[in-house]
CSV table of C-alpha atoms in Angstrom, one decimal:
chain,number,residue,atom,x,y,z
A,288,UNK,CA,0.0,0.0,0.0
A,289,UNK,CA,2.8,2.5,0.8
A,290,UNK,CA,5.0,1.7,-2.8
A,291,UNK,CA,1.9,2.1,-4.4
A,292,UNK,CA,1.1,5.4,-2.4
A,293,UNK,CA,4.6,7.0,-3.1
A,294,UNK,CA,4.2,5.9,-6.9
A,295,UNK,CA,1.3,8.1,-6.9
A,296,UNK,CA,2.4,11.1,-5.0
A,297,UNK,CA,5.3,10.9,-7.8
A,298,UNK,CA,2.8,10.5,-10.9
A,299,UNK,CA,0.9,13.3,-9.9
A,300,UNK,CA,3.7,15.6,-10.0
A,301,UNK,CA,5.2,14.1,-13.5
A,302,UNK,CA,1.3,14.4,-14.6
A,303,UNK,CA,0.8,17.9,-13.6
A,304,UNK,CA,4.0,19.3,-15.0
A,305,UNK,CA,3.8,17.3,-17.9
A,306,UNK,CA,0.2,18.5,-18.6
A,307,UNK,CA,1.1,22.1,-17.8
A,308,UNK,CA,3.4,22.3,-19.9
A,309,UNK,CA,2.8,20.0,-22.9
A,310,UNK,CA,-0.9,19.2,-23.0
A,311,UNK,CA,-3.0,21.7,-21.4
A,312,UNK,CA,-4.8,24.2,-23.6
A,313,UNK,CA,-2.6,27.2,-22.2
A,314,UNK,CA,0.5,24.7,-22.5
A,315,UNK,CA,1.9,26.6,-25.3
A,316,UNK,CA,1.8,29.8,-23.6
A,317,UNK,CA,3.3,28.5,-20.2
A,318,UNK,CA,6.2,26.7,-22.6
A,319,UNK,CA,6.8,29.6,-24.0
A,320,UNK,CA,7.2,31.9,-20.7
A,321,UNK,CA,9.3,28.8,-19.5
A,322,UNK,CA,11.5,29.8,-22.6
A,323,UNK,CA,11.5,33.0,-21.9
A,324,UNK,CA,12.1,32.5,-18.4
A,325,UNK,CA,15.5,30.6,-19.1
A,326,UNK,CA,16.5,32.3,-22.1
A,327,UNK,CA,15.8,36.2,-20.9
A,328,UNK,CA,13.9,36.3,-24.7
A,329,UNK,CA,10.7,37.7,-25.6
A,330,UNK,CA,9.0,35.1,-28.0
A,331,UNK,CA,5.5,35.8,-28.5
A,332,UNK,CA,3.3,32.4,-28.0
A,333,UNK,CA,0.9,33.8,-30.9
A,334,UNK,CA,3.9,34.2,-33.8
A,335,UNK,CA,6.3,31.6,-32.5
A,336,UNK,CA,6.0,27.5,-33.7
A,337,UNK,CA,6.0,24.9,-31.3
A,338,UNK,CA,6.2,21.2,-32.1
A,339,UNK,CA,5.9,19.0,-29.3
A,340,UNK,CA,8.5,15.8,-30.2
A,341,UNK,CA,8.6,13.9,-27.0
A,342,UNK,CA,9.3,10.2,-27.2
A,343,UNK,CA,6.3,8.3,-26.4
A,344,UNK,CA,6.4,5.5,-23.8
A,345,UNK,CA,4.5,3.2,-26.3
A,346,UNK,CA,6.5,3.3,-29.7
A,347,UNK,CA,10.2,3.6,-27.5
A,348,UNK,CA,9.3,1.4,-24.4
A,349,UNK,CA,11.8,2.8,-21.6
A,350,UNK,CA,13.1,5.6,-23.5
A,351,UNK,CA,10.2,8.2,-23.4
A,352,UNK,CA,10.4,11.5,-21.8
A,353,UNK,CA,8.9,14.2,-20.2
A,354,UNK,CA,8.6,17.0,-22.4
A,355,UNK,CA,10.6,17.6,-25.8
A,356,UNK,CA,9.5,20.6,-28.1
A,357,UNK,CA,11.0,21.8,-31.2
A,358,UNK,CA,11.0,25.8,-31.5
A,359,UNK,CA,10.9,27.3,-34.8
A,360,UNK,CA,12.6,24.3,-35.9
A,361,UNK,CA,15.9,25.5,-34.7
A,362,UNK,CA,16.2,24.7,-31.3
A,363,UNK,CA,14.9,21.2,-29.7
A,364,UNK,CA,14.5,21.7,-25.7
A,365,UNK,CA,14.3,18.5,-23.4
A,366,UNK,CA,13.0,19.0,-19.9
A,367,UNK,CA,12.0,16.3,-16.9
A,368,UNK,CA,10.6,16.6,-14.1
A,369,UNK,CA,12.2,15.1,-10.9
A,370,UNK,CA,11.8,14.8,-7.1
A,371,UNK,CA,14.8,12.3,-6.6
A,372,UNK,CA,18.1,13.7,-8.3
A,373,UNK,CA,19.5,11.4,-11.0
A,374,UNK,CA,22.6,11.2,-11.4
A,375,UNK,CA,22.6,9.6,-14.8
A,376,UNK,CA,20.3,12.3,-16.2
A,377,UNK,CA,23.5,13.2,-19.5
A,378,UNK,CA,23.3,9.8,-20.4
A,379,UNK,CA,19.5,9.5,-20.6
A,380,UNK,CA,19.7,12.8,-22.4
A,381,UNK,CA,22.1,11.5,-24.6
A,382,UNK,CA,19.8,8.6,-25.4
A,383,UNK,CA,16.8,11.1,-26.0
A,384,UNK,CA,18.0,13.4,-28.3
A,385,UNK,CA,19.7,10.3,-30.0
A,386,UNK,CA,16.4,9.1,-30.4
A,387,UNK,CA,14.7,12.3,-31.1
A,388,UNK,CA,16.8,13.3,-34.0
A,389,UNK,CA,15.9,9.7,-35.6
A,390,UNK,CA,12.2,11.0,-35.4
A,391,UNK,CA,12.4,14.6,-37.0
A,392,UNK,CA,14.9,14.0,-39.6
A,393,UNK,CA,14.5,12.1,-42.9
A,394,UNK,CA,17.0,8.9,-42.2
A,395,UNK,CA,18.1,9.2,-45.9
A,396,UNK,CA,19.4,12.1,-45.6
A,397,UNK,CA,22.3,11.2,-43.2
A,398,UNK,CA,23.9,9.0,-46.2
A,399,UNK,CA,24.2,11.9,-49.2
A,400,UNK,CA,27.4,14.3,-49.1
A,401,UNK,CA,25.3,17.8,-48.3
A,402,UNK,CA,25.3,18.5,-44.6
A,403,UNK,CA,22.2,17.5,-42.9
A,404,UNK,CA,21.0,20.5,-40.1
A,405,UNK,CA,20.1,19.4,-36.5
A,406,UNK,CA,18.2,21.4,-34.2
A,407,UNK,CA,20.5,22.5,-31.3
A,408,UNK,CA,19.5,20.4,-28.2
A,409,UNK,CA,19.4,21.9,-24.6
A,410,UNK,CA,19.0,19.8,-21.4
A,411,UNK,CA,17.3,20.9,-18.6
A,412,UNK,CA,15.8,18.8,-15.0
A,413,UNK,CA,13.3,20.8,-12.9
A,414,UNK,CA,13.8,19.3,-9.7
A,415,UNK,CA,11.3,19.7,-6.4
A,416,UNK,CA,11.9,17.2,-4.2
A,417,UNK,CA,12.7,17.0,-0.7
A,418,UNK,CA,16.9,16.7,-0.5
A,419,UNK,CA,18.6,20.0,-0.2
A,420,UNK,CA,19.8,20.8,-3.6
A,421,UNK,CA,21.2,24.1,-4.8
A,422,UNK,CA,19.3,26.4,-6.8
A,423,UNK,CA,20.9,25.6,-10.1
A,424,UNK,CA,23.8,23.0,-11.1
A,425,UNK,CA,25.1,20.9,-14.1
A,426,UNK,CA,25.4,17.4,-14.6
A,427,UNK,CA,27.5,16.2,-17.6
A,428,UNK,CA,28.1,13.4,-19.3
A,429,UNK,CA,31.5,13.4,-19.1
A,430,UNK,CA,31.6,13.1,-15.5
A,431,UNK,CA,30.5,9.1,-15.8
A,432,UNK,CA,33.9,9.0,-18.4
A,433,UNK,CA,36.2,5.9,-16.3
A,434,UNK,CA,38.8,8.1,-14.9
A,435,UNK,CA,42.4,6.6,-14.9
A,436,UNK,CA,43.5,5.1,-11.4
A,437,UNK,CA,46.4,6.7,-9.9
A,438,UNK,CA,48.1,3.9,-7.9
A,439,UNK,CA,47.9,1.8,-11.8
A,440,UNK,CA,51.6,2.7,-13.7
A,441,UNK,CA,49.9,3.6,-17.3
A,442,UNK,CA,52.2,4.7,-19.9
A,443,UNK,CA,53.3,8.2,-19.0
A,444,UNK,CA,52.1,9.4,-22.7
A,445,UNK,CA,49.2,8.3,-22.2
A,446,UNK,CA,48.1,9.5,-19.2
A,447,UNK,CA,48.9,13.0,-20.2
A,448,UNK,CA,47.0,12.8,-23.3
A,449,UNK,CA,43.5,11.7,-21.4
A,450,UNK,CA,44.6,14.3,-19.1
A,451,UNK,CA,44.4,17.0,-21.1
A,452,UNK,CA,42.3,15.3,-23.4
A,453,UNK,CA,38.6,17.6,-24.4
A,454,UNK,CA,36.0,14.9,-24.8
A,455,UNK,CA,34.8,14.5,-28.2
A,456,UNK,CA,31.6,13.5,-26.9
A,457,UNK,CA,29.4,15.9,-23.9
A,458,UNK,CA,26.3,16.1,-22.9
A,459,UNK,CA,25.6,19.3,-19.9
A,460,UNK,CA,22.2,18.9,-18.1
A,461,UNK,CA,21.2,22.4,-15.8
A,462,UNK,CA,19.4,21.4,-13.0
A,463,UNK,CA,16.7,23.8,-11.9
A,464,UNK,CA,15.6,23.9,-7.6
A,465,UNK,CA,12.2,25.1,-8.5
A,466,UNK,CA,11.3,24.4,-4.7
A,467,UNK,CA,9.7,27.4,-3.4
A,468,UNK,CA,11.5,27.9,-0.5
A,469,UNK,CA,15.2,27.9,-2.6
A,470,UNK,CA,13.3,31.5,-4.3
A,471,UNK,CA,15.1,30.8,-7.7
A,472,UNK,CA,14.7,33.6,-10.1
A,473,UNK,CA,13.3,31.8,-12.5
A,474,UNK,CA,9.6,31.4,-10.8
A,475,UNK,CA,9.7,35.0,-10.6
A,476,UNK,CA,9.9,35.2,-14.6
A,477,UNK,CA,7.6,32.3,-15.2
A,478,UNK,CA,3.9,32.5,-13.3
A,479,UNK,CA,3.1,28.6,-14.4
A,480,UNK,CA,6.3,27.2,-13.4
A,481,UNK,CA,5.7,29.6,-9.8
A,482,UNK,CA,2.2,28.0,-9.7
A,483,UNK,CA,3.3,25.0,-10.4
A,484,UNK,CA,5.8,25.0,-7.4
A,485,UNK,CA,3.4,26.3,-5.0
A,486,UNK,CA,1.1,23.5,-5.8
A,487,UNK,CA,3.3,20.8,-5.1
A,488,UNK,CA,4.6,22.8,-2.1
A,489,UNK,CA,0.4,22.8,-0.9
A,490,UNK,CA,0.3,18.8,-1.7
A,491,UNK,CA,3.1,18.3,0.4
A,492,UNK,CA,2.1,20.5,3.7
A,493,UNK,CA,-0.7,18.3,3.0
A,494,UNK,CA,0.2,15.0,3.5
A,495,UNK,CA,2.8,16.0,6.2
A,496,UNK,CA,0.3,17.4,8.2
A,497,UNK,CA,-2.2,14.3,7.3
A,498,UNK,CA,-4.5,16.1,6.0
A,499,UNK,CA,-7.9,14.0,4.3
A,500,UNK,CA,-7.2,13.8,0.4
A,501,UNK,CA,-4.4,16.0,0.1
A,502,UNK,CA,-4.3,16.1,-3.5
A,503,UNK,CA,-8.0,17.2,-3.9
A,504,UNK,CA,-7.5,19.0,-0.7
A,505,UNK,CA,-4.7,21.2,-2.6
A,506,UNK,CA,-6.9,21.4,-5.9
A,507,UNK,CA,-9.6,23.0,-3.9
A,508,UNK,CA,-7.1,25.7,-2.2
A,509,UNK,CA,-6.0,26.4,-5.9
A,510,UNK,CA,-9.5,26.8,-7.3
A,511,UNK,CA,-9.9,29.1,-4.5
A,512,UNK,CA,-6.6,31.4,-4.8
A,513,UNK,CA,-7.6,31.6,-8.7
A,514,UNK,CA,-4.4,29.8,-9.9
A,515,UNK,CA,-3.6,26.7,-12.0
């Protein structure tokens, strides 16, 4: 009964962010003052083209993911949603985008000698969970590289080269403390993503303080407050 308690207490948060932000009928507008928010731009929801191009759970099994959307068709943006950091969060990315790029491009292309263009990629994880976390970080990919072991005696040429070496390959996830009490600028430029926090921050002074249906419980104070 609890494991299938916490699951849901995580669902609803993935579902509510997810659905603010991708689904809803405002969701363009609140993706777009996320944008904004992290960008310092003023795109205008009304003249600028989304295109949503997550990967669904049914067509990639384990590799779907929160929310991908294309903008303009220049610039693909991949966010989740987490309440437990995860560590591994470059390599999913890298797996994503991998994956993502295999959905908008045209596969013939990638064999003929004229350059094929790719949407730039940025990585981002929203995190609101309970574990102190700073406001913002980076993850990246080439922190999971195996690192050469001091005490082995590799060839001294060697050893300098990975050194020095700049990884051909990297993938740099910003994590975002969206938690209200960590006051991060960026729910000060973004009203959904502010709402959003305050929400979650309602659920959980709910079920802390045992109160009866605290997810209802939290939809009625936001009905009432006017937001969300």
């Amino acid at each position: 009964m609890l494991v299938s308690q916490n699951k849901t207490r995580r669902n609803y948060k993935d579902s509510v962010f997810v659905d603010l932000f991708a689904h809803d009928i405002t969701a363009k507008e609140n993706f777009i003052s996320l944008y904004n928010a992290l960008h310092g731009t003023n795109l205008d929801a009304k003249t600028t083209e989304i295109e949503p191009v997550m990967l669904e759970q049914v067509l990639y099994m384990k590799f779907y993911n929160d929310i991908a959307m294309l903008v303009d068709g220049k610039i693909v943006v991949l966010v989740e949603h987490q309440s437990t950091i995860n560590e591994n969060m470059p390599f999913r990315m890298l797996e994503y985008i991998a994956r993502i790029y295999e959905k908008i491009t045209n596969p013939k292309e990638k064999f003929e000698r004229k350059l094929m263009k790719l949407p730039v990629p940025e990585f981002y994880v929203f995190y609101n969970g309970k574990e102190d976390f700073p406001s913002e970080s980076e993850m990246k990919l080439s922190d999971a590289f195996i690192k050469l072991d001091e005490n082995l005696d590799y060839n001294s040429d060697l050893k300098k080269h990975i050194e020095k070496h700049n990884f051909p390959l990297e993938i740099c996830v910003k994590v975002i403390n969206i938690n209200v009490d960590k006051e991060n600028p960026i729910l000060k430029r973004c009203e959904a993503l502010k709402q959003y926090s305050e929400f979650i921050e309602q659920v959980r002074s709910n079920i802390e303080n045992a109160v009866s249906e605290p997810f209802t419980s939290a939809i009625k104070e936001a009905i009432k407050k006017g937001f969300l």
